[in-house]
């Protein structure tokens, strides 16, 4: 059994969307609705503990005494406004691809590995982000895109990954997930997927004890892969590609 599919998370994995993308869009939405709230980089890092932009807003407003039903109504209006602003920020380049992702996608598609997405985020911008950052050919390689609007339960619940595998027609045991957060890794492992954790500035202090390999860099022209944890002791190429992910799947089986 080789490697049948790889399912990617989006925010913080495929692209660096949170710090200069979503956070800025949330703040501009607050401003546009005449609200005094502003999220600096550190506070936003803490708020990321709540997966899902609208849920994050609802929790934040509730903590500031905005009672129901006003809280849900305001969170929904803010989130709609934020999504439109975020789309514009994507087009302006505010959410760059993470280094090595393009090369990994090319390596996987060249080997005939199926690709999917499982994200907590809303559907309104995911497709545009993939095509804007990856180009139409690479974006088209993603046969299925599961978003927060397709599931009843968000990560760390495995529902998004289970739905992605079902849609791809692939078994968990023959597939690998790529994630940036502890909640995402927990979701992938709960779906019985082997999981590569690709840390970023906001998730570097997360507990990645469930991950099968943890890296800070995938490797590429800019330098070799930077491995943080390798619990199975697998051989990791200088660039994390098909061979490494296949070994990962085998070791996690
Ligand atoms: C991370 C999330 C998302 C984003 C905001 O998603 O929690 O909610 O922070 O996007 P991922 P929305 O699973 O891709 O890491 O406002 O569209 O929810
Ligand atoms: Mg993520």
PDB file of C-alpha atoms and ligand atoms in Angstrom:
ATOM      1  CA  UNK A   1       0.000   0.000   0.000  1.00  0.00           C
ATOM      2  CA  UNK A   2       1.639   3.272  -1.088  1.00  0.00           C
ATOM      3  CA  UNK A   3       0.157   6.695  -0.435  1.00  0.00           C
ATOM      4  CA  UNK A   4      -3.332   7.161  -1.881  1.00  0.00           C
ATOM      5  CA  UNK A   5      -4.245  10.644  -0.614  1.00  0.00           C
ATOM      6  CA  UNK A   6      -2.997  13.680   1.261  1.00  0.00           C
ATOM      7  CA  UNK A   7      -5.537  15.977   2.929  1.00  0.00           C
ATOM      8  CA  UNK A   8      -4.336  19.503   3.682  1.00  0.00           C
ATOM      9  CA  UNK A   9      -5.515  21.987   6.256  1.00  0.00           C
ATOM     10  CA  UNK A  10      -5.621  25.567   4.918  1.00  0.00           C
ATOM     11  CA  UNK A  11      -5.124  28.292   7.515  1.00  0.00           C
ATOM     12  CA  UNK A  12      -1.553  28.212   8.778  1.00  0.00           C
ATOM     13  CA  UNK A  13      -0.696  25.162   6.628  1.00  0.00           C
ATOM     14  CA  UNK A  14      -1.104  25.918   2.924  1.00  0.00           C
ATOM     15  CA  UNK A  15      -0.948  29.675   3.536  1.00  0.00           C
ATOM     16  CA  UNK A  16       0.017  32.082   6.302  1.00  0.00           C
ATOM     17  CA  UNK A  17      -3.491  33.514   6.589  1.00  0.00           C
ATOM     18  CA  UNK A  18      -4.025  34.376  10.230  1.00  0.00           C
ATOM     19  CA  UNK A  19      -1.639  37.113  11.372  1.00  0.00           C
ATOM     20  CA  UNK A  20      -1.799  39.538   8.437  1.00  0.00           C
ATOM     21  CA  UNK A  21      -4.937  38.175   6.754  1.00  0.00           C
ATOM     22  CA  UNK A  22      -7.839  37.157   8.973  1.00  0.00           C
ATOM     23  CA  UNK A  23      -6.768  39.275  11.971  1.00  0.00           C
ATOM     24  CA  UNK A  24      -6.501  42.442   9.867  1.00  0.00           C
ATOM     25  CA  UNK A  25      -9.845  41.667   8.211  1.00  0.00           C
ATOM     26  CA  UNK A  26     -11.522  41.196  11.612  1.00  0.00           C
ATOM     27  CA  UNK A  27     -10.170  44.569  12.774  1.00  0.00           C
ATOM     28  CA  UNK A  28     -11.340  46.325   9.597  1.00  0.00           C
ATOM     29  CA  UNK A  29     -14.782  44.735  10.087  1.00  0.00           C
ATOM     30  CA  UNK A  30     -14.948  46.072  13.663  1.00  0.00           C
ATOM     31  CA  UNK A  31     -13.987  49.516  12.337  1.00  0.00           C
ATOM     32  CA  UNK A  32     -16.512  49.369   9.488  1.00  0.00           C
ATOM     33  CA  UNK A  33     -19.306  48.540  11.959  1.00  0.00           C
ATOM     34  CA  UNK A  34     -18.203  51.352  14.293  1.00  0.00           C
ATOM     35  CA  UNK A  35     -17.108  48.991  17.091  1.00  0.00           C
ATOM     36  CA  UNK A  36     -14.184  49.778  19.429  1.00  0.00           C
ATOM     37  CA  UNK A  37     -12.684  46.269  19.403  1.00  0.00           C
ATOM     38  CA  UNK A  38      -9.230  45.621  17.922  1.00  0.00           C
ATOM     39  CA  UNK A  39      -7.179  42.427  18.015  1.00  0.00           C
ATOM     40  CA  UNK A  40      -3.408  42.797  18.246  1.00  0.00           C
ATOM     41  CA  UNK A  41      -1.183  39.901  17.145  1.00  0.00           C
ATOM     42  CA  UNK A  42      -0.820  38.370  20.622  1.00  0.00           C
ATOM     43  CA  UNK A  43      -4.494  38.551  21.538  1.00  0.00           C
ATOM     44  CA  UNK A  44      -5.424  37.049  18.178  1.00  0.00           C
ATOM     45  CA  UNK A  45      -3.018  34.187  18.867  1.00  0.00           C
ATOM     46  CA  UNK A  46      -4.987  33.419  22.031  1.00  0.00           C
ATOM     47  CA  UNK A  47      -8.326  33.767  20.241  1.00  0.00           C
ATOM     48  CA  UNK A  48      -7.207  31.177  17.676  1.00  0.00           C
ATOM     49  CA  UNK A  49      -7.848  28.576  20.352  1.00  0.00           C
ATOM     50  CA  UNK A  50     -11.464  28.811  19.131  1.00  0.00           C
ATOM     51  CA  UNK A  51     -11.654  27.253  15.623  1.00  0.00           C
ATOM     52  CA  UNK A  52     -14.048  28.998  13.240  1.00  0.00           C
ATOM     53  CA  UNK A  53     -14.153  32.760  12.638  1.00  0.00           C
ATOM     54  CA  UNK A  54     -17.824  33.302  13.491  1.00  0.00           C
ATOM     55  CA  UNK A  55     -17.548  31.146  16.610  1.00  0.00           C
ATOM     56  CA  UNK A  56     -14.438  33.101  17.622  1.00  0.00           C
ATOM     57  CA  UNK A  57     -16.403  36.369  17.298  1.00  0.00           C
ATOM     58  CA  UNK A  58     -19.399  35.038  19.209  1.00  0.00           C
ATOM     59  CA  UNK A  59     -17.184  33.923  22.115  1.00  0.00           C
ATOM     60  CA  UNK A  60     -15.340  37.233  22.142  1.00  0.00           C
ATOM     61  CA  UNK A  61     -18.570  39.286  22.161  1.00  0.00           C
ATOM     62  CA  UNK A  62     -20.136  37.103  24.864  1.00  0.00           C
ATOM     63  CA  UNK A  63     -17.040  37.625  27.028  1.00  0.00           C
ATOM     64  CA  UNK A  64     -17.649  41.358  26.642  1.00  0.00           C
ATOM     65  CA  UNK A  65     -21.231  41.126  27.832  1.00  0.00           C
ATOM     66  CA  UNK A  66     -22.971  41.211  24.451  1.00  0.00           C
ATOM     67  CA  UNK A  67     -25.981  39.031  25.282  1.00  0.00           C
ATOM     68  CA  UNK A  68     -27.983  36.785  23.005  1.00  0.00           C
ATOM     69  CA  UNK A  69     -29.603  37.104  20.531  1.00  0.00           C
ATOM     70  CA  UNK A  70     -27.652  40.317  19.778  1.00  0.00           C
ATOM     71  CA  UNK A  71     -24.313  38.514  20.117  1.00  0.00           C
ATOM     72  CA  UNK A  72     -25.069  35.923  17.432  1.00  0.00           C
ATOM     73  CA  UNK A  73     -26.600  38.531  15.122  1.00  0.00           C
ATOM     74  CA  UNK A  74     -23.622  40.860  15.484  1.00  0.00           C
ATOM     75  CA  UNK A  75     -21.124  37.988  15.093  1.00  0.00           C
ATOM     76  CA  UNK A  76     -22.845  36.901  11.876  1.00  0.00           C
ATOM     77  CA  UNK A  77     -22.822  40.458  10.474  1.00  0.00           C
ATOM     78  CA  UNK A  78     -19.183  41.003  11.487  1.00  0.00           C
ATOM     79  CA  UNK A  79     -18.163  37.664   9.968  1.00  0.00           C
ATOM     80  CA  UNK A  80     -19.885  38.427   6.638  1.00  0.00           C
ATOM     81  CA  UNK A  81     -18.115  41.789   6.548  1.00  0.00           C
ATOM     82  CA  UNK A  82     -14.786  40.215   7.513  1.00  0.00           C
ATOM     83  CA  UNK A  83     -15.043  37.532   4.784  1.00  0.00           C
ATOM     84  CA  UNK A  84     -15.495  40.166   2.074  1.00  0.00           C
ATOM     85  CA  UNK A  85     -12.546  42.179   3.404  1.00  0.00           C
ATOM     86  CA  UNK A  86     -10.411  39.025   3.686  1.00  0.00           C
ATOM     87  CA  UNK A  87     -11.100  38.113   0.043  1.00  0.00           C
ATOM     88  CA  UNK A  88      -9.778  41.511  -0.963  1.00  0.00           C
ATOM     89  CA  UNK A  89      -6.708  41.034   1.233  1.00  0.00           C
ATOM     90  CA  UNK A  90      -6.030  37.656  -0.419  1.00  0.00           C
ATOM     91  CA  UNK A  91      -6.014  39.362  -3.827  1.00  0.00           C
ATOM     92  CA  UNK A  92      -3.551  41.948  -2.412  1.00  0.00           C
ATOM     93  CA  UNK A  93      -1.158  39.200  -1.258  1.00  0.00           C
ATOM     94  CA  UNK A  94      -1.734  39.502   2.500  1.00  0.00           C
ATOM     95  CA  UNK A  95      -1.819  35.702   2.984  1.00  0.00           C
ATOM     96  CA  UNK A  96       1.316  34.208   1.404  1.00  0.00           C
ATOM     97  CA  UNK A  97       1.840  30.546   0.601  1.00  0.00           C
ATOM     98  CA  UNK A  98       3.991  28.730   3.097  1.00  0.00           C
ATOM     99  CA  UNK A  99       7.438  27.763   1.729  1.00  0.00           C
ATOM    100  CA  UNK A 100       7.611  24.301   0.178  1.00  0.00           C
ATOM    101  CA  UNK A 101       3.853  23.849  -0.288  1.00  0.00           C
ATOM    102  CA  UNK A 102       3.911  24.323  -4.077  1.00  0.00           C
ATOM    103  CA  UNK A 103       6.740  21.838  -4.439  1.00  0.00           C
ATOM    104  CA  UNK A 104       5.010  19.293  -2.193  1.00  0.00           C
ATOM    105  CA  UNK A 105       1.790  19.596  -4.213  1.00  0.00           C
ATOM    106  CA  UNK A 106       3.728  19.098  -7.466  1.00  0.00           C
ATOM    107  CA  UNK A 107       5.582  16.092  -6.023  1.00  0.00           C
ATOM    108  CA  UNK A 108       2.330  14.483  -4.883  1.00  0.00           C
ATOM    109  CA  UNK A 109       0.390  15.113  -8.087  1.00  0.00           C
ATOM    110  CA  UNK A 110       3.307  13.829 -10.189  1.00  0.00           C
ATOM    111  CA  UNK A 111       3.128  10.603  -8.169  1.00  0.00           C
ATOM    112  CA  UNK A 112      -0.635  10.326  -8.739  1.00  0.00           C
ATOM    113  CA  UNK A 113      -1.529  10.954  -5.080  1.00  0.00           C
ATOM    114  CA  UNK A 114      -5.043  12.340  -4.610  1.00  0.00           C
ATOM    115  CA  UNK A 115      -5.318  15.729  -2.868  1.00  0.00           C
ATOM    116  CA  UNK A 116      -8.028  17.160  -0.664  1.00  0.00           C
ATOM    117  CA  UNK A 117      -8.654  20.002   1.742  1.00  0.00           C
ATOM    118  CA  UNK A 118     -10.228  19.812   5.204  1.00  0.00           C
ATOM    119  CA  UNK A 119     -10.565  23.263   6.787  1.00  0.00           C
ATOM    120  CA  UNK A 120     -12.622  24.809   9.586  1.00  0.00           C
ATOM    121  CA  UNK A 121     -12.890  28.013   7.591  1.00  0.00           C
ATOM    122  CA  UNK A 122     -15.847  29.306   5.594  1.00  0.00           C
ATOM    123  CA  UNK A 123     -16.307  28.315   1.952  1.00  0.00           C
ATOM    124  CA  UNK A 124     -16.565  31.930   0.685  1.00  0.00           C
ATOM    125  CA  UNK A 125     -12.819  32.437   0.308  1.00  0.00           C
ATOM    126  CA  UNK A 126     -11.109  29.016   0.266  1.00  0.00           C
ATOM    127  CA  UNK A 127     -11.498  28.391  -3.466  1.00  0.00           C
ATOM    128  CA  UNK A 128     -10.256  31.874  -4.326  1.00  0.00           C
ATOM    129  CA  UNK A 129      -7.266  31.522  -2.010  1.00  0.00           C
ATOM    130  CA  UNK A 130      -6.242  28.224  -3.619  1.00  0.00           C
ATOM    131  CA  UNK A 131      -6.511  29.521  -7.176  1.00  0.00           C
ATOM    132  CA  UNK A 132      -4.975  32.942  -6.392  1.00  0.00           C
ATOM    133  CA  UNK A 133      -1.985  31.519  -4.516  1.00  0.00           C
ATOM    134  CA  UNK A 134      -1.472  28.216  -6.338  1.00  0.00           C
ATOM    135  CA  UNK A 135      -2.716  29.019  -9.826  1.00  0.00           C
ATOM    136  CA  UNK A 136      -5.594  27.218 -11.518  1.00  0.00           C
ATOM    137  CA  UNK A 137      -3.636  24.061 -12.443  1.00  0.00           C
ATOM    138  CA  UNK A 138      -2.445  23.307  -8.902  1.00  0.00           C
ATOM    139  CA  UNK A 139      -5.757  24.411  -7.365  1.00  0.00           C
ATOM    140  CA  UNK A 140      -7.568  21.984  -9.677  1.00  0.00           C
ATOM    141  CA  UNK A 141      -5.462  19.152  -8.220  1.00  0.00           C
ATOM    142  CA  UNK A 142      -7.568  19.356  -5.047  1.00  0.00           C
ATOM    143  CA  UNK A 143     -10.378  16.929  -5.860  1.00  0.00           C
ATOM    144  CA  UNK A 144     -12.368  17.778  -2.718  1.00  0.00           C
ATOM    145  CA  UNK A 145     -12.584  20.849  -0.502  1.00  0.00           C
ATOM    146  CA  UNK A 146     -14.358  20.321   2.843  1.00  0.00           C
ATOM    147  CA  UNK A 147     -15.028  23.541   4.770  1.00  0.00           C
ATOM    148  CA  UNK A 148     -16.556  24.502   8.099  1.00  0.00           C
ATOM    149  CA  UNK A 149     -19.913  24.870   6.346  1.00  0.00           C
ATOM    150  CA  UNK A 150     -19.903  21.185   5.338  1.00  0.00           C
ATOM    151  CA  UNK A 151     -19.675  19.786   8.882  1.00  0.00           C
ATOM    152  CA  UNK A 152     -21.707  19.939  12.106  1.00  0.00           C
ATOM    153  CA  UNK A 153     -18.644  19.620  14.357  1.00  0.00           C
ATOM    154  CA  UNK A 154     -15.390  21.563  13.992  1.00  0.00           C
ATOM    155  CA  UNK A 155     -11.833  20.344  14.621  1.00  0.00           C
ATOM    156  CA  UNK A 156     -10.653  18.672  16.831  1.00  0.00           C
ATOM    157  CA  UNK A 157     -13.655  16.572  15.800  1.00  0.00           C
ATOM    158  CA  UNK A 158     -12.642  14.274  12.897  1.00  0.00           C
ATOM    159  CA  UNK A 159     -15.781  14.969  10.791  1.00  0.00           C
ATOM    160  CA  UNK A 160     -14.049  17.173   8.177  1.00  0.00           C
ATOM    161  CA  UNK A 161     -11.307  14.603   7.577  1.00  0.00           C
ATOM    162  CA  UNK A 162     -13.743  11.684   7.461  1.00  0.00           C
ATOM    163  CA  UNK A 163     -15.852  13.551   4.889  1.00  0.00           C
ATOM    164  CA  UNK A 164     -12.770  14.382   2.803  1.00  0.00           C
ATOM    165  CA  UNK A 165     -11.644  10.730   2.769  1.00  0.00           C
ATOM    166  CA  UNK A 166     -15.130   9.519   1.891  1.00  0.00           C
ATOM    167  CA  UNK A 167     -15.358  12.036  -0.964  1.00  0.00           C
ATOM    168  CA  UNK A 168     -11.913  11.005  -2.239  1.00  0.00           C
ATOM    169  CA  UNK A 169     -12.806   7.334  -1.921  1.00  0.00           C
ATOM    170  CA  UNK A 170      -9.621   6.684   0.045  1.00  0.00           C
ATOM    171  CA  UNK A 171      -8.963   4.756   3.243  1.00  0.00           C
ATOM    172  CA  UNK A 172      -7.547   6.564   6.278  1.00  0.00           C
ATOM    173  CA  UNK A 173      -4.797   3.964   6.529  1.00  0.00           C
ATOM    174  CA  UNK A 174      -3.566   4.817   3.031  1.00  0.00           C
ATOM    175  CA  UNK A 175      -3.630   8.592   3.571  1.00  0.00           C
ATOM    176  CA  UNK A 176      -1.829  11.395   5.396  1.00  0.00           C
ATOM    177  CA  UNK A 177      -3.014  14.752   6.765  1.00  0.00           C
ATOM    178  CA  UNK A 178      -0.951  17.953   6.882  1.00  0.00           C
ATOM    179  CA  UNK A 179      -1.862  20.304   9.731  1.00  0.00           C
ATOM    180  CA  UNK A 180      -0.509  23.322  11.607  1.00  0.00           C
ATOM    181  CA  UNK A 181      -2.375  23.182  14.930  1.00  0.00           C
ATOM    182  CA  UNK A 182      -2.893  20.769  17.832  1.00  0.00           C
ATOM    183  CA  UNK A 183      -6.677  20.800  17.258  1.00  0.00           C
ATOM    184  CA  UNK A 184      -6.107  19.948  13.600  1.00  0.00           C
ATOM    185  CA  UNK A 185      -3.673  17.139  14.389  1.00  0.00           C
ATOM    186  CA  UNK A 186      -6.160  15.745  16.921  1.00  0.00           C
ATOM    187  CA  UNK A 187      -8.904  15.801  14.251  1.00  0.00           C
ATOM    188  CA  UNK A 188      -6.720  13.977  11.722  1.00  0.00           C
ATOM    189  CA  UNK A 189      -5.594  11.349  14.232  1.00  0.00           C
ATOM    190  CA  UNK A 190      -9.180  10.825  15.409  1.00  0.00           C
ATOM    191  CA  UNK A 191      -9.969  10.063  11.753  1.00  0.00           C
ATOM    192  CA  UNK A 192      -7.113   7.503  11.847  1.00  0.00           C
ATOM    193  CA  UNK A 193      -4.959   9.488   9.441  1.00  0.00           C
ATOM    194  CA  UNK A 194      -1.199   9.675   9.856  1.00  0.00           C
ATOM    195  CA  UNK A 195      -0.382  13.348  10.384  1.00  0.00           C
ATOM    196  CA  UNK A 196       2.454  15.684   9.493  1.00  0.00           C
ATOM    197  CA  UNK A 197       2.444  18.807  11.687  1.00  0.00           C
ATOM    198  CA  UNK A 198       3.853  21.913   9.972  1.00  0.00           C
ATOM    199  CA  UNK A 199       4.202  24.454  12.804  1.00  0.00           C
ATOM    200  CA  UNK A 200       3.996  28.216  12.368  1.00  0.00           C
ATOM    201  CA  UNK A 201       4.499  31.312  14.502  1.00  0.00           C
ATOM    202  CA  UNK A 202       1.058  30.992  16.097  1.00  0.00           C
ATOM    203  CA  UNK A 203       1.190  27.247  16.757  1.00  0.00           C
ATOM    204  CA  UNK A 204       4.850  26.720  17.710  1.00  0.00           C
ATOM    205  CA  UNK A 205       3.882  26.216  21.381  1.00  0.00           C
ATOM    206  CA  UNK A 206       0.993  23.827  20.687  1.00  0.00           C
ATOM    207  CA  UNK A 207       1.248  20.249  21.991  1.00  0.00           C
ATOM    208  CA  UNK A 208       2.016  18.106  18.918  1.00  0.00           C
ATOM    209  CA  UNK A 209       2.301  14.873  20.872  1.00  0.00           C
ATOM    210  CA  UNK A 210      -0.239  13.181  18.556  1.00  0.00           C
ATOM    211  CA  UNK A 211       1.610  14.069  15.356  1.00  0.00           C
ATOM    212  CA  UNK A 212       3.650  11.463  13.472  1.00  0.00           C
ATOM    213  CA  UNK A 213       6.225  14.016  12.309  1.00  0.00           C
ATOM    214  CA  UNK A 214       6.649  17.677  13.264  1.00  0.00           C
ATOM    215  CA  UNK A 215       8.506  20.166  11.071  1.00  0.00           C
ATOM    216  CA  UNK A 216       9.060  23.912  11.011  1.00  0.00           C
ATOM    217  CA  UNK A 217      10.148  23.866   7.358  1.00  0.00           C
ATOM    218  CA  UNK A 218       9.232  21.451   4.540  1.00  0.00           C
ATOM    219  CA  UNK A 219      12.533  22.112   2.814  1.00  0.00           C
ATOM    220  CA  UNK A 220      13.279  23.316  -0.691  1.00  0.00           C
ATOM    221  CA  UNK A 221      15.510  25.812  -2.499  1.00  0.00           C
ATOM    222  CA  UNK A 222      15.646  27.883   0.695  1.00  0.00           C
ATOM    223  CA  UNK A 223      17.171  25.065   2.730  1.00  0.00           C
ATOM    224  CA  UNK A 224      16.506  21.538   4.019  1.00  0.00           C
ATOM    225  CA  UNK A 225      13.469  20.388   5.989  1.00  0.00           C
ATOM    226  CA  UNK A 226      13.608  21.417   9.661  1.00  0.00           C
ATOM    227  CA  UNK A 227      12.447  18.457  11.748  1.00  0.00           C
ATOM    228  CA  UNK A 228      11.248  19.225  15.292  1.00  0.00           C
ATOM    229  CA  UNK A 229       9.986  15.769  16.305  1.00  0.00           C
ATOM    230  CA  UNK A 230      10.204  12.372  14.594  1.00  0.00           C
ATOM    231  CA  UNK A 231       8.610   9.882  16.990  1.00  0.00           C
ATOM    232  CA  UNK A 232       8.793   6.980  14.523  1.00  0.00           C
ATOM    233  CA  UNK A 233      12.419   7.704  13.580  1.00  0.00           C
ATOM    234  CA  UNK A 234      11.639   7.666   9.859  1.00  0.00           C
ATOM    235  CA  UNK A 235      14.106   8.847   7.216  1.00  0.00           C
ATOM    236  CA  UNK A 236      13.145  12.383   6.223  1.00  0.00           C
ATOM    237  CA  UNK A 237      14.236  13.662   2.820  1.00  0.00           C
ATOM    238  CA  UNK A 238      15.940  17.073   2.630  1.00  0.00           C
ATOM    239  CA  UNK A 239      12.588  18.152   1.236  1.00  0.00           C
ATOM    240  CA  UNK A 240       9.400  16.561   2.704  1.00  0.00           C
ATOM    241  CA  UNK A 241       7.872  14.819  -0.331  1.00  0.00           C
ATOM    242  CA  UNK A 242       6.127  11.604  -1.417  1.00  0.00           C
ATOM    243  CA  UNK A 243       8.823   9.301  -0.020  1.00  0.00           C
ATOM    244  CA  UNK A 244       8.755  10.861   3.443  1.00  0.00           C
ATOM    245  CA  UNK A 245       4.943  10.932   3.607  1.00  0.00           C
ATOM    246  CA  UNK A 246       4.773   7.295   2.466  1.00  0.00           C
ATOM    247  CA  UNK A 247       7.223   6.279   5.206  1.00  0.00           C
ATOM    248  CA  UNK A 248       5.152   8.326   7.646  1.00  0.00           C
ATOM    249  CA  UNK A 249       1.971   6.486   6.659  1.00  0.00           C
ATOM    250  CA  UNK A 250       3.700   3.109   6.982  1.00  0.00           C
ATOM    251  CA  UNK A 251       5.214   3.966  10.372  1.00  0.00           C
ATOM    252  CA  UNK A 252       1.886   5.218  11.724  1.00  0.00           C
ATOM    253  CA  UNK A 253      -0.067   2.180  10.497  1.00  0.00           C
TER     254      UNK A 253
HETATM  255  C1  LIG B   1      -8.656  27.837  10.929  1.00  0.00           C
HETATM  256  C2  LIG B   1      -9.821  28.550  11.484  1.00  0.00           C
HETATM  257  C3  LIG B   1     -10.589  29.481  10.594  1.00  0.00           C
HETATM  258  C4  LIG B   1      -9.888  30.801  10.378  1.00  0.00           C
HETATM  259  C5  LIG B   1     -10.843  31.902   9.973  1.00  0.00           C
HETATM  260  O1  LIG B   1      -9.039  26.996   9.939  1.00  0.00           O
HETATM  261  O2  LIG B   1     -10.130  28.348  12.612  1.00  0.00           O
HETATM  262  O3  LIG B   1     -11.800  29.678  11.179  1.00  0.00           O
HETATM  263  O4  LIG B   1      -9.206  31.222  11.523  1.00  0.00           O
HETATM  264  O5  LIG B   1     -11.573  31.558   8.848  1.00  0.00           O
HETATM  265  P1  LIG B   1      -8.152  25.726   9.478  1.00  0.00           P
HETATM  266  P2  LIG B   1     -13.173  31.792   8.826  1.00  0.00           P
HETATM  267  O6  LIG B   1      -8.903  24.507   9.868  1.00  0.00           O
HETATM  268  O7  LIG B   1      -7.994  25.869   7.994  1.00  0.00           O
HETATM  269  O8  LIG B   1      -6.820  25.826  10.167  1.00  0.00           O
HETATM  270  O9  LIG B   1     -13.406  33.173   9.340  1.00  0.00           O
HETATM  271  O10 LIG B   1     -13.542  31.602   7.391  1.00  0.00           O
HETATM  272  O11 LIG B   1     -13.759  30.742   9.737  1.00  0.00           O
HETATM  273 MG1  LIG B   2      -4.843  25.479  10.431  1.00  0.00          MG
END
